[in-house]
Short mmCIF file of C-alpha atoms and ligand atoms in Angstrom, two decimals:
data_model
loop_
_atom_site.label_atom_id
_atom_site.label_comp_id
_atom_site.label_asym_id
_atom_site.label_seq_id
_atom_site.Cartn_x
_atom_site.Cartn_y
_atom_site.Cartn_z
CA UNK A 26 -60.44 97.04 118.00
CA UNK A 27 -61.79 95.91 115.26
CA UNK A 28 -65.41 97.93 113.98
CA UNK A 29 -67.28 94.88 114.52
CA UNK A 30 -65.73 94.51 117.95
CA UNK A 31 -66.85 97.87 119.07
CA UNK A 32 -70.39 97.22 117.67
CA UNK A 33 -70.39 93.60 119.73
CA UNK A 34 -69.25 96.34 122.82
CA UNK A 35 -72.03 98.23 122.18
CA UNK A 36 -74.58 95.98 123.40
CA UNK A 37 -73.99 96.97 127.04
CA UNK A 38 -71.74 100.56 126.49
CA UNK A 39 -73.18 103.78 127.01
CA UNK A 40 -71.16 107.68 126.71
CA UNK A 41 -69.05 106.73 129.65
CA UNK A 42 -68.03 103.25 128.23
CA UNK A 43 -64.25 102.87 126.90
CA UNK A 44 -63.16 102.44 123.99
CA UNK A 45 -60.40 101.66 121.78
CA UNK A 46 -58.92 102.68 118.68
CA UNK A 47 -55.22 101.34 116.83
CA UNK A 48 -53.99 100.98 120.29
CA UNK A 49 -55.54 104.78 121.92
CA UNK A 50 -58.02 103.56 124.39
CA UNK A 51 -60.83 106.76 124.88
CA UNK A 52 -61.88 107.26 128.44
CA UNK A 53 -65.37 107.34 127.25
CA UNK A 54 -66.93 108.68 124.14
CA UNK A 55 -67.65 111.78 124.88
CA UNK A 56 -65.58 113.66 122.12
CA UNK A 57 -65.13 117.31 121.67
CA UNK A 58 -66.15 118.29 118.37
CA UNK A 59 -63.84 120.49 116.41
CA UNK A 60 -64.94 124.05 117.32
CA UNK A 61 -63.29 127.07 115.14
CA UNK A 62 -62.57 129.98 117.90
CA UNK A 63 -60.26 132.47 115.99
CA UNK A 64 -57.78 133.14 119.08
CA UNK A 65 -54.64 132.26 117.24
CA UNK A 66 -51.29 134.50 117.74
CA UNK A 67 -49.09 136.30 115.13
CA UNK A 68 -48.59 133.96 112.48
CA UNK A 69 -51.50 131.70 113.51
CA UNK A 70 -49.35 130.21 115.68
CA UNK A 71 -51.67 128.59 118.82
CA UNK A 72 -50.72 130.64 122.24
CA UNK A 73 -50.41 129.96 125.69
CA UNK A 74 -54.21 130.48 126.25
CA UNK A 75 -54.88 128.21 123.77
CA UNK A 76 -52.94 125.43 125.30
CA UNK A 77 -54.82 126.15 128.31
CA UNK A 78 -58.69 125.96 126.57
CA UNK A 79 -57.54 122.66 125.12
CA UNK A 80 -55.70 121.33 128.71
CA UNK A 81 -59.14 122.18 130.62
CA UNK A 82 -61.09 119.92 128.05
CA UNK A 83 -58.73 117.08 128.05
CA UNK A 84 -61.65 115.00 130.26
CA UNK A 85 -62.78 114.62 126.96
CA UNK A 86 -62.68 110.86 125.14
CA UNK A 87 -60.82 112.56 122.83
CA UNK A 88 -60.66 115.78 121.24
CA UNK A 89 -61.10 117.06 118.17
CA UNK A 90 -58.91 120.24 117.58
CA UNK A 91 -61.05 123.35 115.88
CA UNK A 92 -59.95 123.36 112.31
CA UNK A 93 -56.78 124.30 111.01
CA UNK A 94 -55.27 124.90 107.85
CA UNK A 95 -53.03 122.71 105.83
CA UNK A 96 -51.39 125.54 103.93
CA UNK A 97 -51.42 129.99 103.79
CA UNK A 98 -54.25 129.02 100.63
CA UNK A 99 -56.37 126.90 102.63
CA UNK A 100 -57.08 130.21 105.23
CA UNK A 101 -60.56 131.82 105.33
CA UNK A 102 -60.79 133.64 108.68
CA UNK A 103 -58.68 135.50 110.77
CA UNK A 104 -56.67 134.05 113.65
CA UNK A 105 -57.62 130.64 113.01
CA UNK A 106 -54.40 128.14 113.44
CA UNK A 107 -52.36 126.53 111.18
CA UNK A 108 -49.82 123.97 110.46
CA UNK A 109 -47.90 124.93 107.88
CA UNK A 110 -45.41 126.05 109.46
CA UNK A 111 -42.43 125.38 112.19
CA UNK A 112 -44.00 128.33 114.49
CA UNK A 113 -47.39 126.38 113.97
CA UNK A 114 -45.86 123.33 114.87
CA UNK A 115 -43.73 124.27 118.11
CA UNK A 116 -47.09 126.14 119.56
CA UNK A 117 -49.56 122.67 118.85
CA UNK A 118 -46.60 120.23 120.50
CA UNK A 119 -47.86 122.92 123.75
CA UNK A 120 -51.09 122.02 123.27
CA UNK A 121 -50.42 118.02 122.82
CA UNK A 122 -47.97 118.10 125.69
CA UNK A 123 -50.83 119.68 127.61
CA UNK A 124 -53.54 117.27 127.15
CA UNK A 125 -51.40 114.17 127.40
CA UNK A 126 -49.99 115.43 130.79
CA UNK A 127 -53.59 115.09 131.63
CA UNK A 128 -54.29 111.71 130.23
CA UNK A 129 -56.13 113.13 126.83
CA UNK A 130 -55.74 112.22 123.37
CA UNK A 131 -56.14 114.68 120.51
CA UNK A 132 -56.72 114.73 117.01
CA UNK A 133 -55.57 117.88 114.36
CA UNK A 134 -58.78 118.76 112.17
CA UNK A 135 -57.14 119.19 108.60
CA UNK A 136 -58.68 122.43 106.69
CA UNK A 137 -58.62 123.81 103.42
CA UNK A 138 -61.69 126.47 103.25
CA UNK A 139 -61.78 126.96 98.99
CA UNK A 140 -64.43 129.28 97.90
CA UNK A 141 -64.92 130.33 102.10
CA UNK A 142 -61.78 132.97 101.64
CA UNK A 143 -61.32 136.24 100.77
CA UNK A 144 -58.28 138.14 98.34
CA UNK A 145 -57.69 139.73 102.01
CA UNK A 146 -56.40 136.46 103.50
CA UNK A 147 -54.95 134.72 100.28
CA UNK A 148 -51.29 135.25 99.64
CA UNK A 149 -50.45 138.25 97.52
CA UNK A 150 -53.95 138.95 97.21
CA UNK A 151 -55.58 136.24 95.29
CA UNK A 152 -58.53 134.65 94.90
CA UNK A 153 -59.60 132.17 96.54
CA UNK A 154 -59.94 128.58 94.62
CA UNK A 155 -62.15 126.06 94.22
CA UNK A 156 -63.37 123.32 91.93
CA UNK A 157 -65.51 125.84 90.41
CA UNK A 158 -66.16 129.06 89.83
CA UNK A 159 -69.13 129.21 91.57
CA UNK A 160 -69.62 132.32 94.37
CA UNK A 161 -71.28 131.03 97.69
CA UNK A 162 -75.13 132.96 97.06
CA UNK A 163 -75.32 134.87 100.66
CA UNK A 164 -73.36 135.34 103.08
CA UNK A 165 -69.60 137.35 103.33
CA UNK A 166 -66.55 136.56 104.05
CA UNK A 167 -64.79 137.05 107.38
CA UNK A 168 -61.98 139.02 107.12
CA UNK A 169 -59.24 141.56 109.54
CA UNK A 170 -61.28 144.74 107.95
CA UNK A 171 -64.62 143.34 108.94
CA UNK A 172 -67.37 141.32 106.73
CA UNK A 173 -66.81 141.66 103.09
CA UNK A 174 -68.67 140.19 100.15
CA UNK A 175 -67.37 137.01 98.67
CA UNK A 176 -65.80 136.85 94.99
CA UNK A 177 -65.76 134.73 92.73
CA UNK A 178 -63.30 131.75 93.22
CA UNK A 179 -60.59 130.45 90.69
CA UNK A 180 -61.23 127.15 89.43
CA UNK A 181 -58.42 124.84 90.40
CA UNK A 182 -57.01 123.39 87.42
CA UNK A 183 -55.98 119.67 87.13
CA UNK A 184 -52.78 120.16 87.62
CA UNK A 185 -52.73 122.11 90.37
CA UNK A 186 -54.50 119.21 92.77
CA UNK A 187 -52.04 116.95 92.93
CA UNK A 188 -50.23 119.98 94.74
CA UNK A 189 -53.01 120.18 97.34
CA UNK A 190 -53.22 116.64 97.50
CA UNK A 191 -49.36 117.29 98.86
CA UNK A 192 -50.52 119.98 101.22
CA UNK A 193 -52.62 117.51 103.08
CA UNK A 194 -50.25 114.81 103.22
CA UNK A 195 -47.34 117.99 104.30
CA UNK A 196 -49.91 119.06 107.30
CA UNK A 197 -50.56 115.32 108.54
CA UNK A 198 -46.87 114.78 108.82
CA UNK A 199 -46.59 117.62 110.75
CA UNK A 200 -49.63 116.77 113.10
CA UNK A 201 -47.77 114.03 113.68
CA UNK A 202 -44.20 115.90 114.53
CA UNK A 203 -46.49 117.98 116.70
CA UNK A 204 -47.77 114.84 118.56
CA UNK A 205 -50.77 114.33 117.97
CA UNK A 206 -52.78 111.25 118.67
CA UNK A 207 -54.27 111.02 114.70
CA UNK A 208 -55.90 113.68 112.17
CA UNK A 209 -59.40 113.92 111.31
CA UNK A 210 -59.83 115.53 107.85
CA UNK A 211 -62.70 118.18 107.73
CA UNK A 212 -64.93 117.22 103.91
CA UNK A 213 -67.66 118.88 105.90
CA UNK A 214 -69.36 122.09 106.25
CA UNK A 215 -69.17 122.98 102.97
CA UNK A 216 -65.23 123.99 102.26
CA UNK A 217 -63.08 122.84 100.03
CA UNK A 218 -63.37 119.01 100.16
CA UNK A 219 -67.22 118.75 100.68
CA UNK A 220 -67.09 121.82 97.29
CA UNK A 221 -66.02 118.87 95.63
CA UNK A 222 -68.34 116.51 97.04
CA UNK A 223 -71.61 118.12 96.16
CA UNK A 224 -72.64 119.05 92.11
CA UNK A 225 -74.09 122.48 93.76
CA UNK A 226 -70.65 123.60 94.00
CA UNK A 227 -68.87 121.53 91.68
CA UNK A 228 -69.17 121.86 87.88
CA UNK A 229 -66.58 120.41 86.50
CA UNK A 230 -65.71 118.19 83.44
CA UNK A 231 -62.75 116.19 84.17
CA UNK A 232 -62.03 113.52 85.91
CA UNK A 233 -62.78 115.66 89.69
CA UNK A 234 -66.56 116.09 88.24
CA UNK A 235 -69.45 115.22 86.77
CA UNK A 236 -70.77 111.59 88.46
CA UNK A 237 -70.64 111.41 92.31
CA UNK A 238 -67.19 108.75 91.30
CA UNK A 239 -65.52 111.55 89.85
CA UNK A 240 -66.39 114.44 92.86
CA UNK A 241 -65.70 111.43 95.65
CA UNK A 242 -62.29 111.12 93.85
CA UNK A 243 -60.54 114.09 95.72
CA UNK A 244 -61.74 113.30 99.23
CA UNK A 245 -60.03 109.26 99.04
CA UNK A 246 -57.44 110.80 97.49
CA UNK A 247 -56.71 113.16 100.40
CA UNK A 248 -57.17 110.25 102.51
CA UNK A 249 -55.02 107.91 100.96
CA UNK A 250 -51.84 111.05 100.94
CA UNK A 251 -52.30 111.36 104.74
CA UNK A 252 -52.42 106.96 105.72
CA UNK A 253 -49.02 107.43 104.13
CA UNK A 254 -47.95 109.47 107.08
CA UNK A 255 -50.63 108.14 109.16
CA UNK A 256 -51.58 104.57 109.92
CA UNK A 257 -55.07 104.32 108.65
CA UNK A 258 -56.98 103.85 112.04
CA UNK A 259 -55.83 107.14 113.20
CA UNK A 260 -57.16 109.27 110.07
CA UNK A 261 -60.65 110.07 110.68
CA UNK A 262 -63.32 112.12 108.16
CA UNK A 263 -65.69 114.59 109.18
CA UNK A 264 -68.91 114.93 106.29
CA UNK A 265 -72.14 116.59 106.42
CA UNK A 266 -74.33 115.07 104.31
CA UNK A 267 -77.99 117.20 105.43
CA UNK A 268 -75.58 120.49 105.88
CA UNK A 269 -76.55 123.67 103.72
CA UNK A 270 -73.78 125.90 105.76
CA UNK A 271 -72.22 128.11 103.49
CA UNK A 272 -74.74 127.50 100.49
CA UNK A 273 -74.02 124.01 100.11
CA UNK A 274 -76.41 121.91 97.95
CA UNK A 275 -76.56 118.55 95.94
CA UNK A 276 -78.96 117.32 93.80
CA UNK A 277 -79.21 113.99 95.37
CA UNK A 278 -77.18 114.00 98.85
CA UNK A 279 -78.18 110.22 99.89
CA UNK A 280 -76.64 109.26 96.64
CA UNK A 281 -73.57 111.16 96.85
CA UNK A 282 -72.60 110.05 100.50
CA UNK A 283 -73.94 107.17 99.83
CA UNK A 284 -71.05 106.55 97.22
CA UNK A 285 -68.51 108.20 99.22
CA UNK A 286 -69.57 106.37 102.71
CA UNK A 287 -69.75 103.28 101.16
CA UNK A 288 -66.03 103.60 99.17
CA UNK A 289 -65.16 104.24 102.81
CA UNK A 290 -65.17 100.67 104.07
CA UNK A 291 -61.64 100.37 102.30
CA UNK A 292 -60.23 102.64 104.69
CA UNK A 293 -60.05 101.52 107.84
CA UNK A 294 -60.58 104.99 109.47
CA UNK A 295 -60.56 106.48 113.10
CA UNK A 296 -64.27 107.01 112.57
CA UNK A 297 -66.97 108.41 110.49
CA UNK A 298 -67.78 111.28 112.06
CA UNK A 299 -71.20 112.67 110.75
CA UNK A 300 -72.73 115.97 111.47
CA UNK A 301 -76.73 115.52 111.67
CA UNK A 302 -78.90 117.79 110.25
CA UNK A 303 -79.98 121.12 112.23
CA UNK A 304 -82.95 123.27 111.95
CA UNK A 305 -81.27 126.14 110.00
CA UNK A 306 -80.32 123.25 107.62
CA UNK A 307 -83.40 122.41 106.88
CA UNK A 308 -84.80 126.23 106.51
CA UNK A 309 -82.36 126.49 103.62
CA UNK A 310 -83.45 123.86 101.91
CA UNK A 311 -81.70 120.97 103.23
CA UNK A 312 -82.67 117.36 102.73
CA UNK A 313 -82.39 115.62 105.94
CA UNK A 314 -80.55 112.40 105.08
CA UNK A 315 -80.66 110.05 108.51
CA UNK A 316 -77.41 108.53 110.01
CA UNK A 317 -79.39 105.17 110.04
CA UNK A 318 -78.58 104.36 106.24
CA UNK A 319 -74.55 105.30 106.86
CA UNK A 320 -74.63 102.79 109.67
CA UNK A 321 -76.03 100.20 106.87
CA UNK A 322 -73.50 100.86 104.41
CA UNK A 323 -70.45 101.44 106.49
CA UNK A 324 -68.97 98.73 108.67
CA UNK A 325 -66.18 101.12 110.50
CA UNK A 326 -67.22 103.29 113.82
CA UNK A 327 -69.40 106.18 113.14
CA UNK A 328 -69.48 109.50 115.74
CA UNK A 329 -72.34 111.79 115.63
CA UNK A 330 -72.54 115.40 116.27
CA UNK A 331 -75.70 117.94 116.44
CA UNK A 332 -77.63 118.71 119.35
CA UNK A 333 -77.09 115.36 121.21
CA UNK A 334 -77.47 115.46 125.21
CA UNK A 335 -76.67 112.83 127.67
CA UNK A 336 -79.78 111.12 127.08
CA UNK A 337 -79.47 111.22 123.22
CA UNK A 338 -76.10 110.22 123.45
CA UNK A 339 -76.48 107.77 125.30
CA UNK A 340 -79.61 105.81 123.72
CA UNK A 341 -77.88 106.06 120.14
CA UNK A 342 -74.96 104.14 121.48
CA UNK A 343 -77.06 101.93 123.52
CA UNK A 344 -79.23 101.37 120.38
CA UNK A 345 -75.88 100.21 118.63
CA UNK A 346 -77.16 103.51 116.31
CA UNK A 347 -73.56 104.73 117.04
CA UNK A 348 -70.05 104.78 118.20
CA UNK A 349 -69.03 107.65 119.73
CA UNK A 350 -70.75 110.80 120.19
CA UNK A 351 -69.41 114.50 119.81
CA UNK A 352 -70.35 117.90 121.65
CA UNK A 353 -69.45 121.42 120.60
CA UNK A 354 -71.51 124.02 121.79
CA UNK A 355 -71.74 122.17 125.37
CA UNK A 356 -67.80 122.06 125.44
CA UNK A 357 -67.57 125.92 124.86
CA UNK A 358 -69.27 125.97 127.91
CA UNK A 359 -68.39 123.17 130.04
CA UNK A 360 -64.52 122.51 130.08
CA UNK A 361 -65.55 119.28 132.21
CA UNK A 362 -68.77 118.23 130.14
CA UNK A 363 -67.76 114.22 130.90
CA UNK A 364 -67.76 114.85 134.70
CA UNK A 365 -71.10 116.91 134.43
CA UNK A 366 -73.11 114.34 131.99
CA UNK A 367 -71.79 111.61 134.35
CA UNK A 368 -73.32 113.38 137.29
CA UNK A 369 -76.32 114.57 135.74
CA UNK A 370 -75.35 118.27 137.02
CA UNK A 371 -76.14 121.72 135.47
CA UNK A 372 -74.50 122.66 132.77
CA UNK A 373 -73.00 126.39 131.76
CA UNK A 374 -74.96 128.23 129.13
CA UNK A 375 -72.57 129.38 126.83
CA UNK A 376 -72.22 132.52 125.22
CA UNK A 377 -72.52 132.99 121.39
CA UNK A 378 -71.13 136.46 121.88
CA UNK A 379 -67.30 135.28 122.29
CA UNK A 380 -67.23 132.12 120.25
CA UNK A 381 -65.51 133.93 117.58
CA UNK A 382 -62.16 135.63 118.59
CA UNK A 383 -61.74 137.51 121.88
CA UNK A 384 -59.86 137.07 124.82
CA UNK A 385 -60.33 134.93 127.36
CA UNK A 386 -63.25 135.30 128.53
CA UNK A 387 -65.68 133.06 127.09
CA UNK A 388 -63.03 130.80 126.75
CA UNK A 389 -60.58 129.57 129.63
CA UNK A 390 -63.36 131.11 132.08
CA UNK A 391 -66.07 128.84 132.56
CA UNK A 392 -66.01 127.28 135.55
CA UNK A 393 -65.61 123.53 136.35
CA UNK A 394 -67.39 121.79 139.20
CA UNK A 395 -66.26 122.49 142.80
CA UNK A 396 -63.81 119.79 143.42
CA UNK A 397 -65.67 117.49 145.86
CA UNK A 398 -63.73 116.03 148.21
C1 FMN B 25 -68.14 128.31 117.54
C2 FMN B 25 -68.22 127.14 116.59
C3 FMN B 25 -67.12 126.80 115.83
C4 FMN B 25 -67.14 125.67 115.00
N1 FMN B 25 -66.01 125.32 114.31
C5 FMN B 25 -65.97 124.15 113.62
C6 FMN B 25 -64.76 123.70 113.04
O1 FMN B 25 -63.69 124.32 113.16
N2 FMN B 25 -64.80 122.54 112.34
C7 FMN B 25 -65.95 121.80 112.18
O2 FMN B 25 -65.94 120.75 111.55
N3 FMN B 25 -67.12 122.22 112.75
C8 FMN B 25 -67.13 123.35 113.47
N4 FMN B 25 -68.29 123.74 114.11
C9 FMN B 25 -69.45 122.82 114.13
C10 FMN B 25 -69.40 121.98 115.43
O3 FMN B 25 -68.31 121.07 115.40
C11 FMN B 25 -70.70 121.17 115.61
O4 FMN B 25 -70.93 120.44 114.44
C12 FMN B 25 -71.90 122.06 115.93
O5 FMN B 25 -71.60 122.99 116.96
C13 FMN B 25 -73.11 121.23 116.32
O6 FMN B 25 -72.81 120.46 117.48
P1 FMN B 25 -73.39 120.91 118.94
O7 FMN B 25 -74.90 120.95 118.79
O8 FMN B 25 -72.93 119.84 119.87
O9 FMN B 25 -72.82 122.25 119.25
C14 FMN B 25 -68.31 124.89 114.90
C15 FMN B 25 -69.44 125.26 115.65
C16 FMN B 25 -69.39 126.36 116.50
C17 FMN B 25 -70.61 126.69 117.32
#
């Protein structure tokens, strides 16, 4: 469907409304953010409990996997997935085969941290690179010993991108020998793509810095390596244009997405999918920039994420604000959130204590409704 065809939709849809994309037709659009849970195997290789977390969410529109890196460089945590390689790829086809048998569709989040590593989880010990050297200002690193305090990244030099740009276009290919329904490619958040993005993180004089056309220039890039693989309505792009996670700044953030957002039109993506701004955003600084002036400059189908509820949700699509509509937090919790929404029932708190790593508890043990009969 064409964008303008799911706007003209939009007049009577709401969360539960249909909707299709090059040929996938969502359920409703209720999607399940990408949501980073470090409960990988050996080799970050997803596991038999991860194929179960990921069947019990299938309900979903479509989801989003948790992000997951395009090469051993692009790692920042521990026991967060990858596909890179063949192990990585036999243990996602689990997880597609799962969520299809249900009637899902599911997209690979595409991840390269940069700066967001550690020597500890580089190969041979390196350092972590970036477009600049420029250490994140608080926070640590996450790493097998424990919390450790960032370094100093390498500055990538210019010959060494087109070799990322590779990685990218590598990890979409095998998304798609994994069988995956598309890729969305994560320039949010504040790793490597969105380091890029923003002149708070980027310093660079060549043709990847300096004016927002030059820090853009890596993101379309990445885009255009993975539509080779891909066909272009099933690459989406994740951005977070208010986010300061991981000490993420820009001098003027309405003018650099802006740019980018609006060189997005050529595209034809999935969707825009645009992370909102959130209190702790705003305590560090952040300049709230509203979703309102990406829906005038971008003519595709834009998905929100941050905070949104049923009734949120629902009056930004019925507003024609928005598309589609994402949920993390209330996934972690609710392995049938489009059943409960739709019902208007009570939803599972969940529990901040065992998003990151564990077993499974806190993550294939939250209950779904009793079936009713
Ligand atoms: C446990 C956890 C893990 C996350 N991992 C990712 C991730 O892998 N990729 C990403 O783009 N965002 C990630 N996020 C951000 C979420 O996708 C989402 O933007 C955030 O939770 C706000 O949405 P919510 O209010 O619906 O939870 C993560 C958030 C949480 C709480």
């Amino acid at each position: 469907m064409s964008a303008t065809g799911a706007i003209t939709d939009a007049q009577t849809a709401d969360l539960f409304t249909p909707i299709e994309i090059d040929g996938l037709t969502l359920r409703n659009r209720i999607v399940m953010a990408p949501l980073t849970r470090n409960r990988a195997g050996e080799g970050n290789v997803p596991t038999a409990m991860n194929v179960e977390y990921y069947r019990q969410r299938a309900s979903a529109g479509l989801i989003i996997t948790e992000a997951t890196q395009i090469s051993e460089q692009g790692v920042g945590y521990p026991a967060t997935p990858g596909i890179h390689s063949e192990a990585q790829v036999s243990g996602w086809k689990k997880v597609t085969k799962a969520v299809h048998d249900e009637g899902g569709l599911i997209f690979l989040q595409l991840w390269h941290v940069g700066r967001i590593s550690h020597p500890s989880l580089q190969p041979n010990g390196e350092l972590p690179v970036a477009p600049s050297a420029v250490k994140p200002a608080q926070g640590q690193a996450l790493t097998y010993e424990g919390p450790k305090d960032y370094v100093t990244p390498r500055a990538l030099t210019l010959e060494e991108i087109p070799g990322i740009i590779g990685d990218y276009r590598a990890a979409a290919q095998n998304a798609r020998d994994a069988g995956f329904d598309g890729v969305e490619i994560h320039a949010a958040n504040g790793y490597l793509l969105d380091q890029f993005l923003r002149d708070g993180t980027n310093r660079r004089s060549d043709e990847y810095g300096g004016v927002v056309e030059n820090r853009a220039r890596l993101i379309l890039e990445v885009i255009e390596a993975v539509q080779e693989v891909w066909m272009p309505e099933r690459v989406g792009l994740r951005i977070s244009p208010s986010g300061t996670f991981n000490d993420m700044h820009d001098s003027d953030p309405e003018h650099t997405f802006g740019y980018l957002v609006d060189k997005l039109n050529h595209y034809h993506l999935a969707c825009l999918h645009i992370v909102e701004a959130g209190a702790k955003d705003m305590c560090h600084g952040g300049t709230e920039v509203p979703t309102s002036i990406f829906r005038d400059i971008y003519q595709g189908r834009i998905m929100v994420n941050g905070d949104y509820d049923a009734r949120k949700g629902n009056e930004a699509i019925q507003q024609h604000k928005v598309d589609l509509v994402s949920f993390g937090r209330k996934f972690i919790a609710n392995p049938d959130l489009p059943e409960r929404l739709r019902q208007n029932a009570p939803l599972n708190a969940p529990d901040p204590e065992t998003f990151y790593g564990g077993d499974e508890r806190g993550y294939i043990d939250y209950p779904a409704l009793p079936e009713t009969i």
